Amino acid sequence: MKGLNSGCNQVSFLIVFFLSRARVRAHYREFALFAFTTFTKSLVIV
């Protein structure tokens, strides 16, 4: 349970971090590319 909780905290932190980064238009493409590759990797892992 403890590991799951820390994992959720890590995910929510990453979401907040990337959302705040995405506000900067200069980083928007980089964010989109990173989100896409991360999503693809998670599908491959599953």
mmCIF file with all atom_site columns, C-alpha atoms in Angstrom:
data_model
loop_
_atom_site.group_PDB
_atom_site.id
_atom_site.type_symbol
_atom_site.label_atom_id
_atom_site.label_alt_id
_atom_site.label_comp_id
_atom_site.label_asym_id
_atom_site.label_entity_id
_atom_site.label_seq_id
_atom_site.pdbx_PDB_ins_code
_atom_site.Cartn_x
_atom_site.Cartn_y
_atom_site.Cartn_z
_atom_site.occupancy
_atom_site.B_iso_or_equiv
_atom_site.pdbx_formal_charge
_atom_site.auth_seq_id
_atom_site.auth_comp_id
_atom_site.auth_asym_id
_atom_site.auth_atom_id
_atom_site.pdbx_PDB_model_num
ATOM 1  C CA . MET A 1 1  ? 0.000 0.000  0.000   1.00 0.00 ? 1  MET A CA 1
ATOM 2  C CA . LYS A 1 2  ? 2.848 2.328  0.857   1.00 0.00 ? 2  LYS A CA 1
ATOM 3  C CA . GLY A 1 3  ? 4.542 1.724  -2.492  1.00 0.00 ? 3  GLY A CA 1
ATOM 4  C CA . LEU A 1 4  ? 1.299 2.326  -4.374  1.00 0.00 ? 4  LEU A CA 1
ATOM 5  C CA . ASN A 1 5  ? 0.726 5.583  -2.495  1.00 0.00 ? 5  ASN A CA 1
ATOM 6  C CA . SER A 1 6  ? 4.213 6.913  -3.252  1.00 0.00 ? 6  SER A CA 1
ATOM 7  C CA . GLY A 1 7  ? 3.728 5.892  -6.871  1.00 0.00 ? 7  GLY A CA 1
ATOM 8  C CA . CYS A 1 8  ? 0.497 7.915  -7.071  1.00 0.00 ? 8  CYS A CA 1
ATOM 9  C CA . ASN A 1 9  ? 2.248 10.885 -5.485  1.00 0.00 ? 9  ASN A CA 1
ATOM 10 C CA . GLN A 1 10 ? 5.039 10.613 -8.042  1.00 0.00 ? 10 GLN A CA 1
ATOM 11 C CA . VAL A 1 11 ? 2.567 10.464 -10.939 1.00 0.00 ? 11 VAL A CA 1
ATOM 12 C CA . SER A 1 12 ? 0.556 13.444 -9.707  1.00 0.00 ? 12 SER A CA 1
ATOM 13 C CA . PHE A 1 13 ? 3.788 15.394 -9.212  1.00 0.00 ? 13 PHE A CA 1
ATOM 14 C CA . LEU A 1 14 ? 4.839 14.622 -12.781 1.00 0.00 ? 14 LEU A CA 1
ATOM 15 C CA . ILE A 1 15 ? 1.419 15.676 -14.093 1.00 0.00 ? 15 ILE A CA 1
ATOM 16 C CA . VAL A 1 16 ? 1.581 18.995 -12.236 1.00 0.00 ? 16 VAL A CA 1
ATOM 17 C CA . PHE A 1 17 ? 5.187 19.502 -13.340 1.00 0.00 ? 17 PHE A CA 1
ATOM 18 C CA . PHE A 1 18 ? 4.451 18.859 -17.011 1.00 0.00 ? 18 PHE A CA 1
ATOM 19 C CA . LEU A 1 19 ? 1.237 20.887 -16.971 1.00 0.00 ? 19 LEU A CA 1
ATOM 20 C CA . SER A 1 20 ? 3.156 23.868 -15.594 1.00 0.00 ? 20 SER A CA 1
ATOM 21 C CA . ARG A 1 21 ? 5.808 23.285 -18.254 1.00 0.00 ? 21 ARG A CA 1
ATOM 22 C CA . ALA A 1 22 ? 3.191 22.985 -20.988 1.00 0.00 ? 22 ALA A CA 1
ATOM 23 C CA . ARG A 1 23 ? 2.049 26.537 -20.196 1.00 0.00 ? 23 ARG A CA 1
ATOM 24 C CA . VAL A 1 24 ? 5.284 27.737 -21.770 1.00 0.00 ? 24 VAL A CA 1
ATOM 25 C CA . ARG A 1 25 ? 4.605 27.592 -25.496 1.00 0.00 ? 25 ARG A CA 1
ATOM 26 C CA . ALA A 1 26 ? 8.287 27.082 -26.288 1.00 0.00 ? 26 ALA A CA 1
ATOM 27 C CA . HIS A 1 27 ? 8.155 23.744 -24.475 1.00 0.00 ? 27 HIS A CA 1
ATOM 28 C CA . TYR A 1 28 ? 4.759 22.627 -25.767 1.00 0.00 ? 28 TYR A CA 1
ATOM 29 C CA . ARG A 1 29 ? 6.074 20.479 -28.613 1.00 0.00 ? 29 ARG A CA 1
ATOM 30 C CA . GLU A 1 30 ? 8.713 18.926 -26.387 1.00 0.00 ? 30 GLU A CA 1
ATOM 31 C CA . PHE A 1 31 ? 6.027 18.139 -23.794 1.00 0.00 ? 31 PHE A CA 1
ATOM 32 C CA . ALA A 1 32 ? 3.698 16.623 -26.390 1.00 0.00 ? 32 ALA A CA 1
ATOM 33 C CA . LEU A 1 33 ? 6.488 14.464 -27.791 1.00 0.00 ? 33 LEU A CA 1
ATOM 34 C CA . PHE A 1 34 ? 7.557 13.335 -24.319 1.00 0.00 ? 34 PHE A CA 1
ATOM 35 C CA . ALA A 1 35 ? 3.972 12.550 -23.300 1.00 0.00 ? 35 ALA A CA 1
ATOM 36 C CA . PHE A 1 36 ? 3.453 10.538 -26.497 1.00 0.00 ? 36 PHE A CA 1
ATOM 37 C CA . THR A 1 37 ? 6.666 8.526  -26.109 1.00 0.00 ? 37 THR A CA 1
ATOM 38 C CA . THR A 1 38 ? 5.966 7.889  -22.416 1.00 0.00 ? 38 THR A CA 1
ATOM 39 C CA . PHE A 1 39 ? 2.437 6.723  -23.249 1.00 0.00 ? 39 PHE A CA 1
ATOM 40 C CA . THR A 1 40 ? 3.779 4.423  -25.962 1.00 0.00 ? 40 THR A CA 1
ATOM 41 C CA . LYS A 1 41 ? 6.425 2.989  -23.638 1.00 0.00 ? 41 LYS A CA 1
ATOM 42 C CA . SER A 1 42 ? 3.810 2.313  -20.945 1.00 0.00 ? 42 SER A CA 1
ATOM 43 C CA . LEU A 1 43 ? 1.745 0.400  -23.530 1.00 0.00 ? 43 LEU A CA 1
ATOM 44 C CA . VAL A 1 44 ? 4.801 -1.625 -24.512 1.00 0.00 ? 44 VAL A CA 1
ATOM 45 C CA . ILE A 1 45 ? 5.561 -2.422 -20.857 1.00 0.00 ? 45 ILE A CA 1
ATOM 46 C CA . VAL A 1 46 ? 1.989 -3.585 -20.274 1.00 0.00 ? 46 VAL A CA 1
#
